[in-house]
Coordinates of C-alpha atoms in Angstrom, one line a residue:
Chain N
M1341 CA 8.7 28.8 22.6
S1342 CA 11.8 27.3 24.5
D1343 CA 15.3 27.8 23.6
A1344 CA 15.9 24.2 22.8
P1345 CA 15.8 23.4 19.0
L1346 CA 12.9 21.6 17.5
L1347 CA 15.2 19.0 16.1
D1348 CA 18.7 18.2 17.9
V1349 CA 20.8 15.5 16.0
T1350 CA 23.8 14.5 18.2
G1351 CA 26.9 12.6 17.1
V1352 CA 25.2 10.9 14.3
G1353 CA 27.2 8.0 12.5
V1354 CA 26.3 5.9 9.5
T1355 CA 28.6 3.6 7.7
Y1356 CA 27.6 1.5 4.5
G1357 CA 30.1 -1.3 4.3
G1358 CA 33.5 0.4 5.1
Y1359 CA 32.4 3.9 3.8
V1360 CA 31.7 6.3 6.3
A1361 CA 28.4 8.2 5.0
L1362 CA 28.1 10.5 8.2
D1363 CA 31.1 10.9 11.2
D1364 CA 29.7 12.2 14.2
V1365 CA 27.4 14.5 12.7
S1366 CA 25.5 17.2 14.9
C1367 CA 23.0 19.9 13.9
R1368 CA 20.3 21.6 15.6
V1369 CA 17.1 23.2 13.9
V1370 CA 15.7 26.1 15.6
E1371 CA 11.7 26.2 15.4
N1372 CA 10.1 28.6 12.7
S1373 CA 13.2 28.8 10.6
I1374 CA 14.5 27.6 7.4
H1375 CA 17.7 25.9 7.8
A1376 CA 19.7 24.5 4.8
L1377 CA 22.1 22.0 4.3
I1378 CA 24.1 22.1 1.6
G1379 CA 27.9 20.6 0.4
P1380 CA 29.0 18.6 -2.8
N1381 CA 27.8 15.3 -3.8
G1382 CA 28.3 12.6 -1.6
A1383 CA 28.6 14.7 1.4
G1384 CA 25.8 12.5 3.2
K1385 CA 23.3 15.4 2.8
T1386 CA 20.4 12.9 1.8
T1387 CA 21.7 10.1 4.5
L1388 CA 21.4 12.7 7.2
F1389 CA 17.7 13.2 5.8
N1390 CA 17.2 9.4 5.7
V1391 CA 18.5 9.3 9.4
V1392 CA 16.1 12.1 10.3
S1393 CA 13.4 10.7 9.1
G1394 CA 13.8 7.0 10.0
L1395 CA 14.5 5.4 6.9
V1396 CA 18.3 4.7 8.1
K1397 CA 19.2 3.8 11.7
P1398 CA 22.1 5.6 12.6
E1399 CA 24.8 3.2 14.1
S1400 CA 25.6 6.0 16.8
G1401 CA 24.2 9.3 18.1
S1402 CA 20.9 10.4 19.0
L1403 CA 17.9 12.2 17.6
Q1404 CA 15.5 14.7 19.6
F1405 CA 12.7 16.3 18.4
R1406 CA 11.1 18.8 20.8
E1407 CA 13.3 17.7 23.5
R1408 CA 12.0 14.1 23.0
Q1409 CA 14.4 11.3 22.0
Y1410 CA 13.1 9.4 19.3
T1411 CA 16.4 7.1 18.0
G1412 CA 15.1 4.1 16.5
L1413 CA 11.6 4.9 15.7
R1414 CA 9.8 3.7 12.5
P1415 CA 9.4 6.0 9.8
D1416 CA 5.6 6.1 10.0
Q1417 CA 6.0 6.9 13.8
I1418 CA 8.2 9.7 13.0
L1419 CA 5.7 11.0 10.5
V1420 CA 3.0 11.1 13.0
M1421 CA 5.6 12.8 15.4
G1422 CA 5.7 15.6 13.0
I1423 CA 8.4 15.1 10.4
A1424 CA 7.3 14.9 7.0
R1425 CA 9.6 14.8 4.1
N1426 CA 9.9 14.6 -0.1
F1427 CA 12.4 12.4 -2.1
Q1428 CA 15.2 13.7 -4.3
Q1429 CA 14.1 11.3 -7.0
V1430 CA 10.3 11.9 -6.8
R1431 CA 8.3 8.7 -5.1
L1432 CA 4.5 9.5 -6.0
F1433 CA 2.3 6.4 -6.2
P1434 CA 1.7 5.9 -9.8
V1435 CA -1.6 4.3 -9.2
L1436 CA -2.8 6.8 -7.4
S1437 CA -4.1 10.3 -9.2
V1438 CA -2.7 13.5 -7.9
I1439 CA -5.4 14.3 -5.0
E1440 CA -5.2 10.6 -3.9
N1441 CA -1.4 10.8 -3.7
V1442 CA -2.0 14.1 -1.5
M1443 CA -4.6 12.6 0.6
V1444 CA -2.4 9.6 1.5
G1445 CA -0.4 12.1 3.3
C1446 CA -3.5 13.0 5.3
H1447 CA -3.7 9.4 6.5
S1448 CA -2.2 9.9 9.9
R1449 CA -4.4 12.8 10.9
L1450 CA -7.6 11.4 9.8
P1451 CA -10.6 10.0 12.1
R1452 CA -11.3 6.6 11.5
T1453 CA -14.2 6.0 8.7
S1454 CA -17.2 5.0 10.7
F1455 CA -19.8 2.2 9.5
R1456 CA -22.0 5.0 8.3
D1457 CA -19.8 6.5 6.5
F1458 CA -18.9 3.2 4.9
V1459 CA -22.2 2.4 3.8
L1460 CA -23.2 6.1 2.5
G1461 CA -19.7 6.7 0.6
P1462 CA -21.0 5.8 -2.8
L1463 CA -23.8 8.4 -2.1
G1464 CA -20.8 11.1 -1.6
R1465 CA -21.4 11.3 2.5
D1466 CA -18.3 9.9 3.5
K1467 CA -17.0 12.2 5.6
V1468 CA -13.6 11.4 6.3
D1469 CA -13.0 10.9 2.4
R1470 CA -14.5 14.5 2.1
L1471 CA -12.0 15.9 4.8
A1472 CA -9.2 14.2 3.1
R1473 CA -10.1 15.6 -0.3
E1474 CA -10.6 19.3 1.0
R1475 CA -7.4 19.2 3.1
A1476 CA -5.5 17.8 -0.1
A1477 CA -6.9 20.4 -2.3
E1478 CA -5.7 23.0 0.1
M1479 CA -2.4 21.5 0.2
L1480 CA -2.2 21.2 -3.7
D1481 CA -3.4 24.8 -3.5
L1482 CA -0.9 25.9 -1.2
V1483 CA 2.2 24.7 -3.4
E1484 CA 0.5 26.4 -6.1
Y1485 CA 0.1 23.4 -8.2
R1486 CA -2.8 24.5 -11.2
G1487 CA -2.5 21.2 -13.0
D1488 CA -5.5 18.4 -13.0
T1489 CA -5.9 16.8 -9.8
K1490 CA -7.6 13.6 -11.0
A1491 CA -4.9 12.6 -13.6
P1492 CA -2.2 10.0 -12.8
P1493 CA 1.1 12.0 -11.6
S1494 CA 3.2 10.7 -14.3
Q1495 CA 1.4 12.7 -16.9
M1496 CA 2.7 16.0 -14.9
T1497 CA 6.0 17.8 -15.6
L1498 CA 8.9 17.0 -12.9
V1499 CA 8.4 20.5 -11.4
D1500 CA 4.7 19.9 -10.8
Q1501 CA 5.5 16.2 -9.5
R1502 CA 7.8 18.1 -7.0
R1503 CA 5.1 20.4 -6.1
I1504 CA 2.7 17.5 -5.7
E1505 CA 5.1 15.6 -3.3
I1506 CA 5.7 18.7 -1.4
A1507 CA 1.9 18.8 -1.0
R1508 CA 1.5 15.2 0.1
A1509 CA 4.2 16.1 2.7
L1510 CA 2.3 18.9 4.2
A1511 CA -0.9 17.2 4.3
S1512 CA 0.6 15.2 7.3
D1513 CA 0.7 18.4 9.3
P1514 CA 4.1 18.1 10.0
Q1515 CA 6.2 20.7 12.2
L1516 CA 9.2 19.8 10.6
L1517 CA 9.3 19.5 6.8
L1518 CA 12.6 17.9 5.4
L1519 CA 12.9 19.1 1.8
D1520 CA 15.4 16.9 -0.7
E1521 CA 16.2 19.2 -3.4
P1522 CA 12.9 20.5 -4.3
A1523 CA 14.6 23.0 -7.1
A1524 CA 16.7 20.5 -9.0
G1525 CA 15.2 20.6 -12.7
M1526 CA 13.7 23.8 -12.1
N1527 CA 14.4 27.0 -14.2
P1528 CA 15.3 30.6 -12.3
A1529 CA 11.7 31.4 -12.4
E1530 CA 10.1 28.4 -10.6
A1531 CA 13.0 28.1 -8.7
S1532 CA 12.1 31.6 -7.2
Q1533 CA 8.5 30.6 -7.2
L1534 CA 9.4 27.7 -4.9
S1535 CA 11.4 30.1 -2.7
E1536 CA 8.2 32.1 -2.1
I1537 CA 6.1 28.7 -1.4
I1538 CA 9.2 27.9 1.0
R1539 CA 8.7 31.2 3.2
K1540 CA 4.8 30.5 2.8
I1541 CA 5.2 27.4 4.7
R1542 CA 7.2 28.8 7.5
G1543 CA 5.0 31.6 7.4
L1544 CA 2.4 28.9 8.6
G1545 CA 4.5 28.3 11.7
R1546 CA 6.6 25.1 10.0
T1547 CA 10.2 24.7 10.0
V1548 CA 11.6 23.8 7.2
L1549 CA 15.2 22.0 6.6
L1550 CA 16.2 21.9 2.8
V1551 CA 18.9 20.3 0.9
E1552 CA 19.7 22.4 -2.0
H1553 CA 22.5 22.9 -4.6
N1554 CA 20.9 26.0 -5.8
T1555 CA 23.7 28.3 -3.9
R1556 CA 21.8 31.4 -4.9
M1557 CA 18.2 30.1 -3.4
V1558 CA 19.9 28.9 -0.3
F1559 CA 21.8 32.0 0.6
S1560 CA 18.6 34.2 -0.2
L1561 CA 16.2 31.9 1.9
A1562 CA 18.0 30.3 4.8
D1563 CA 17.9 31.9 8.2
E1564 CA 20.7 29.3 9.0
V1565 CA 23.0 27.2 6.8
T1566 CA 25.1 23.8 8.0
V1567 CA 27.8 22.6 5.5
L1568 CA 28.8 19.0 5.3
S1569 CA 31.7 17.6 3.4
A1570 CA 32.7 14.0 3.3
G1571 CA 30.3 12.9 6.0
K1572 CA 31.3 16.0 8.4
I1573 CA 30.0 19.2 9.3
I1574 CA 32.8 21.9 8.3
A1575 CA 30.6 24.7 8.8
S1576 CA 27.3 25.8 10.3
G1577 CA 25.8 29.5 10.8
P1578 CA 23.8 32.6 9.3
P1579 CA 24.6 32.5 5.5
S1580 CA 26.7 35.3 5.6
A1581 CA 29.2 33.8 7.7
V1582 CA 29.1 30.5 5.9
K1583 CA 29.3 32.0 2.9
S1584 CA 32.9 33.7 3.6
D1585 CA 34.2 30.4 5.6
S1586 CA 37.5 29.4 4.1
A1587 CA 36.8 26.0 4.3
V1588 CA 33.6 26.2 3.0
V1589 CA 34.6 27.9 -0.3
T1590 CA 37.7 25.3 -0.4
A1591 CA 35.1 22.6 -0.3
Y1592 CA 31.9 23.4 -1.7
L1593 CA 31.6 26.9 -3.2
G1594 CA 34.7 27.6 -4.9
N1595 CA 36.2 31.1 -5.2
V1596 CA 33.7 33.4 -7.2
Chain O
M285 CA -36.1 -21.4 -12.9
F286 CA -32.6 -23.1 -13.2
N287 CA -32.0 -26.9 -13.8
S288 CA -29.5 -28.6 -11.7
Y289 CA -26.6 -28.2 -14.0
T290 CA -26.9 -24.6 -14.6
E291 CA -27.5 -24.3 -11.0
S292 CA -24.4 -26.0 -9.9
L293 CA -22.6 -24.2 -12.6
A294 CA -23.6 -21.0 -10.8
V295 CA -22.6 -22.1 -7.3
F296 CA -19.1 -23.1 -8.6
F297 CA -19.0 -19.8 -10.5
G298 CA -19.6 -17.9 -7.4
I299 CA -17.4 -19.7 -4.9
N300 CA -14.7 -19.3 -7.6
V301 CA -15.3 -15.4 -7.9
L302 CA -14.8 -15.6 -4.1
M303 CA -11.9 -17.4 -4.3
A304 CA -10.4 -14.9 -6.9
F305 CA -11.3 -12.4 -4.6
S306 CA -9.3 -13.6 -1.8
V307 CA -6.2 -13.8 -4.1
Y308 CA -6.9 -10.4 -5.5
L309 CA -6.9 -8.4 -2.1
P310 CA -3.4 -9.5 -0.7
S311 CA -2.1 -8.8 -4.3
S312 CA -3.4 -5.4 -4.4
A313 CA -0.9 -4.8 -1.6
G314 CA 1.8 -6.5 -3.3
L315 CA 1.4 -9.8 -1.7
I316 CA 1.1 -12.8 -3.9
S317 CA -0.7 -16.0 -2.3
L318 CA -0.4 -19.6 -3.8
G319 CA -1.7 -21.1 -0.6
Q320 CA -5.3 -19.7 -0.9
G321 CA -6.5 -23.3 -0.6
G322 CA -5.1 -23.7 2.4
F323 CA -7.4 -21.3 4.1
M324 CA -10.7 -22.2 2.0
A325 CA -10.1 -26.1 3.6
I326 CA -9.7 -24.1 7.1
G327 CA -13.2 -22.5 6.3
A328 CA -14.7 -25.7 4.9
Y329 CA -13.9 -27.8 7.8
T330 CA -14.4 -25.0 10.7
S331 CA -18.1 -24.6 9.1
A332 CA -18.9 -28.1 8.4
L333 CA -17.9 -29.3 11.9
L334 CA -20.0 -26.6 13.5
T335 CA -23.0 -26.9 11.7
A336 CA -23.0 -30.9 12.5
K337 CA -23.4 -29.3 15.7
D338 CA -26.2 -27.6 14.8
V339 CA -24.6 -24.3 14.6
P340 CA -26.8 -21.6 12.3
F341 CA -25.3 -21.7 8.8
A342 CA -24.4 -17.9 8.8
L343 CA -22.9 -18.3 12.2
A344 CA -20.7 -21.5 11.1
L345 CA -19.7 -19.6 7.5
A346 CA -18.6 -16.6 9.9
A347 CA -16.6 -18.8 12.0
G348 CA -15.0 -20.3 9.4
A349 CA -14.1 -16.9 7.8
A350 CA -12.8 -15.8 11.1
V351 CA -10.5 -18.7 12.0
A352 CA -9.1 -18.8 8.4
A353 CA -8.5 -15.2 8.9
L354 CA -6.6 -15.2 12.5
I355 CA -4.5 -18.4 10.8
G356 CA -3.8 -16.1 8.0
V357 CA -2.7 -13.4 10.3
L358 CA -0.6 -15.6 12.3
V359 CA 1.4 -17.1 9.2
A360 CA 1.5 -13.4 7.5
A361 CA 3.3 -12.0 10.6
P362 CA 6.5 -13.6 9.8
A363 CA 6.0 -14.0 6.1
V364 CA 5.1 -10.5 4.9
R365 CA 8.7 -9.7 5.8
I366 CA 9.8 -11.3 2.8
R367 CA 8.7 -10.5 -0.8
G368 CA 8.1 -11.9 -4.3
I369 CA 8.8 -15.2 -5.0
Y370 CA 9.9 -16.2 -1.5
L371 CA 6.7 -15.1 -0.3
I372 CA 4.9 -17.3 -3.1
I373 CA 7.0 -20.1 -1.7
A374 CA 6.0 -19.6 1.6
T375 CA 2.3 -19.4 1.0
L376 CA 2.6 -22.6 -1.2
G377 CA 4.3 -24.5 1.9
F378 CA 1.5 -23.6 3.9
G379 CA -1.0 -24.8 1.6
E380 CA 0.7 -28.2 1.7
I381 CA 1.1 -28.1 5.2
V382 CA -2.7 -27.4 5.6
R383 CA -3.7 -30.3 3.4
I384 CA -1.4 -32.8 5.6
L385 CA -2.7 -31.3 8.8
F386 CA -6.2 -32.4 7.9
I387 CA -5.4 -35.7 6.4
N388 CA -4.0 -36.6 9.9
L389 CA -6.9 -35.0 11.6
E390 CA -9.2 -37.9 12.9
F391 CA -11.8 -35.9 14.1
A392 CA -12.1 -34.0 10.6
G393 CA -12.5 -37.5 8.8
G394 CA -8.5 -37.8 8.0
A395 CA -7.9 -38.6 4.4
S396 CA -11.3 -40.0 4.0
G397 CA -12.9 -37.0 4.6
L398 CA -15.7 -35.5 5.7
S399 CA -19.5 -36.5 4.4
G400 CA -23.0 -36.0 5.5
I401 CA -22.4 -32.0 5.5
R402 CA -26.0 -30.8 5.4
P403 CA -26.8 -29.1 2.0
L404 CA -27.2 -25.3 3.4
T405 CA -25.7 -23.5 0.5
T406 CA -28.1 -22.0 -1.7
L407 CA -27.3 -20.5 -5.3
W408 CA -28.8 -17.1 -3.6
Y409 CA -26.4 -17.6 -0.5
V410 CA -23.6 -17.6 -2.6
V411 CA -24.6 -14.7 -4.9
G412 CA -25.3 -12.5 -1.7
V413 CA -22.1 -13.2 0.0
C414 CA -20.3 -12.7 -3.8
F415 CA -22.0 -9.3 -3.7
F416 CA -21.2 -8.3 -0.3
V417 CA -17.7 -9.2 -0.6
G418 CA -17.6 -7.7 -4.1
L419 CA -19.1 -4.4 -2.8
C420 CA -16.9 -4.3 0.1
L421 CA -13.6 -4.6 -2.1
W422 CA -14.9 -1.9 -4.6
R423 CA -15.8 0.6 -1.7
L424 CA -12.1 -0.3 -0.5
R425 CA -10.6 1.8 -3.3
T426 CA -12.1 5.1 -1.9
L427 CA -11.0 4.4 1.8
T428 CA -8.1 5.3 3.6
L429 CA -7.2 1.5 4.0
G430 CA -7.4 0.8 0.3
R431 CA -5.2 3.8 -0.9
A432 CA -2.9 2.7 2.0
I433 CA -2.8 -0.7 0.5
L434 CA -2.3 0.6 -3.0
A435 CA 0.4 2.8 -1.5
V436 CA 2.3 -0.3 -0.2
H437 CA 2.2 -2.2 -3.2
E438 CA 3.4 0.7 -5.3
D439 CA 6.4 1.7 -2.8
E440 CA 6.9 0.5 0.6
T441 CA 9.7 3.4 1.5
A442 CA 7.6 6.3 0.4
A443 CA 4.6 4.8 2.1
E444 CA 6.0 4.3 5.3
A445 CA 7.8 7.7 4.9
M446 CA 4.1 9.0 4.5
G447 CA 3.1 7.2 8.0
I448 CA 1.4 3.8 6.5
K449 CA 1.9 1.3 8.9
L450 CA 3.8 -1.7 6.4
L451 CA 3.2 -4.4 8.6
Q452 CA -0.6 -3.5 9.8
T453 CA -1.7 -2.7 6.5
K454 CA 0.0 -5.7 5.0
L455 CA -1.9 -8.4 7.5
I456 CA -5.1 -6.8 7.1
A457 CA -4.9 -7.4 3.2
F458 CA -3.7 -11.1 3.9
G459 CA -5.8 -11.6 6.5
G460 CA -8.8 -10.3 4.8
G461 CA -7.9 -12.4 1.6
A462 CA -7.7 -15.6 4.3
A463 CA -11.2 -14.9 5.4
I464 CA -12.8 -14.6 2.1
A465 CA -11.2 -18.0 1.0
G466 CA -12.7 -19.0 4.2
L467 CA -16.0 -18.2 3.2
A468 CA -15.6 -19.8 -0.4
G469 CA -14.6 -22.9 1.4
G470 CA -18.0 -23.0 3.9
L471 CA -20.2 -22.2 0.9
F472 CA -18.5 -25.3 -0.9
A473 CA -18.6 -27.6 1.9
H474 CA -22.4 -27.2 2.2
Y475 CA -22.9 -27.7 -1.7
A476 CA -20.7 -30.3 -2.5
L477 CA -21.8 -32.1 1.1
F478 CA -18.3 -34.1 0.9
I479 CA -14.9 -32.6 1.4
D480 CA -11.6 -34.2 1.9
P481 CA -8.2 -32.4 2.1
E482 CA -7.1 -33.3 -1.5
Q483 CA -9.7 -30.9 -2.8
F484 CA -8.1 -28.0 -1.3
G485 CA -4.5 -28.9 -2.7
F486 CA -2.1 -27.1 -4.9
S487 CA -4.4 -27.3 -7.9
R488 CA -7.3 -25.2 -6.3
S489 CA -4.7 -22.5 -4.8
A490 CA -3.1 -22.1 -8.5
E491 CA -6.6 -22.1 -10.1
A492 CA -7.4 -19.3 -7.5
F493 CA -4.0 -17.4 -8.6
L494 CA -5.0 -18.1 -12.2
F495 CA -8.4 -16.0 -12.2
V496 CA -6.5 -13.1 -10.8
V497 CA -3.6 -13.3 -13.4
L498 CA -6.0 -13.8 -16.1
G499 CA -8.5 -11.3 -15.1
G500 CA -6.3 -8.5 -14.1
S501 CA -5.5 -7.2 -11.0
G502 CA -6.0 -3.3 -11.6
N503 CA -9.9 -3.6 -10.0
P504 CA -12.1 -6.1 -8.5
L505 CA -14.0 -6.7 -11.7
G506 CA -10.8 -8.6 -13.1
P507 CA -10.9 -11.4 -10.8
V508 CA -14.7 -11.9 -11.4
I509 CA -14.2 -12.0 -15.2
G510 CA -11.1 -14.5 -14.7
A511 CA -13.2 -17.0 -12.9
A512 CA -16.0 -16.3 -15.2
V513 CA -13.6 -17.6 -18.1
V514 CA -11.8 -20.2 -16.3
T515 CA -15.3 -21.7 -14.8
L516 CA -17.1 -21.2 -17.9
L517 CA -15.4 -21.5 -20.9
P518 CA -14.6 -25.2 -20.5
E519 CA -18.4 -25.7 -20.5
V520 CA -19.0 -23.7 -23.5
L521 CA -16.1 -25.4 -25.3
R522 CA -17.6 -28.8 -24.8
F523 CA -18.5 -29.3 -28.5
L524 CA -14.6 -29.4 -29.3
Q525 CA -14.8 -32.3 -27.2
D526 CA -11.0 -33.9 -26.6
W527 CA -9.2 -30.5 -27.9
R528 CA -11.3 -28.7 -25.2
M529 CA -8.3 -28.1 -22.8
S530 CA -5.8 -27.8 -25.6
F531 CA -8.0 -24.8 -26.9
F532 CA -8.1 -23.1 -23.3
A533 CA -4.5 -23.4 -22.8
V534 CA -3.9 -22.0 -26.3
L535 CA -6.5 -19.2 -25.1
L536 CA -4.6 -18.6 -21.8
I537 CA -1.0 -18.4 -23.7
G538 CA -2.6 -16.0 -26.3
C539 CA -3.8 -13.6 -22.9
A540 CA -0.2 -13.8 -21.7
I541 CA 0.7 -12.4 -24.7
W542 CA -2.0 -9.8 -25.8
R543 CA -3.2 -8.6 -22.5
P544 CA -0.4 -9.2 -20.1
G545 CA -2.1 -7.2 -17.3
G546 CA -5.3 -9.1 -17.3
L547 CA -8.4 -9.1 -19.4
V548 CA -9.8 -6.2 -17.8
A549 CA -7.4 -3.2 -17.7
A550 CA -6.7 -1.5 -14.4
R551 CA -9.0 1.4 -14.0
P552 CA -7.4 4.7 -14.7
P553 CA -7.0 7.1 -12.1
S554 CA -8.3 10.0 -14.0
R555 CA -11.9 8.2 -13.7
L556 CA -12.2 8.4 -10.1

């Protein structure tokens, strides 16, 4: 492992109309860390996620992943490169079952279906299908999803839907996992279970970049915290340092 | 076994099923086409001109489908960037362009059409092609491509973020639909034995679209049922004489009210 960060965002700027969403934002995510991104609503956290995952093209600045410039790549190319994400508003595919949703996440890592598999598939001998199913089941297990895997996701609780979405992202075997408010709508017990899952994901050698409002979870979980406010980075560092930073306290945490 | 009436009815039903499939495949990726008649014309003319040169029928059919697919991909490459109603208008325009193109193509008979096509389409040929296409579409649902197509239909942003190549997936779905319409055209030409551009105009495209709307687009059985109702019901209703088409219209409106998703409901994921 080199000293270079896994993800290196340099001087990124995004404006929507006249509104400055991100202004000269730079951020380095170290490999195999849990890096949290916090800040008040409208600070630009989700915009930064969209930039990193390619859904929004930055007007200025550059993105590097494993020391490779990737600014301007399409979202599907970025996923293949090794960055996967979930969505703040859960975006599972309604007509697909839970397991099929996660199987979509495997697509980029699956071999092509051979002619033999195509013909023998109805007899249960489609190797690609079996591979995808096994991997998807494994991912659902990893996120501790215990519900019905063959039902449509809309029948599941929001908490389970979030788990399914994390499993779908993990199925693509990402080196960097972007989690946008995964604990939103969770009770404290569920949130601490999620913290354990995130630690487990890091334990598998992956890196997690996390947007979260649950500050208790963030400060107990993260190795590194970056604070965004009004499109600018106002602090970055280990949780203990950020927690006591006066600018952060004023803009976001408040005096406790 | 069949008299010529039931046989011709069965052949046209089979060809309609293929046309319904040709709308169904792109529609499952969210691409609604009102120009499938144009692809049918391309398949019909290509294969008829080839069999006139003594090319074997199966090869001529495949060539018709391939040319239709190629043109489908060329048309779709710019067109799939637009969505919904705009794509419908673009495909509608394409159908008209093809019709007018064939009116002006002298070597294809121009406006007076192409006659003396060899009678090569048999009922079993049609049944075979229908089954082949139907099985492929049914199988598609459990393939990565099929899931990708559905994912694109459901949520393009999420699909792209999960690594699905949007443009490629849409082009395959649209090109595949065009190929199926091309097959239908080839079978049609060698059964009708005479083709002219007017047979593949807007009403043909609209009819194919109707099969899917009526039958439902949730799984491949929907288009089959839709084609069956539209093809066979007017025959069954002959006893109503002058009121036949009026009754049919009322039936369609009734379907729109009580079964807006189509006659065949989408297969729920839980049964897969």
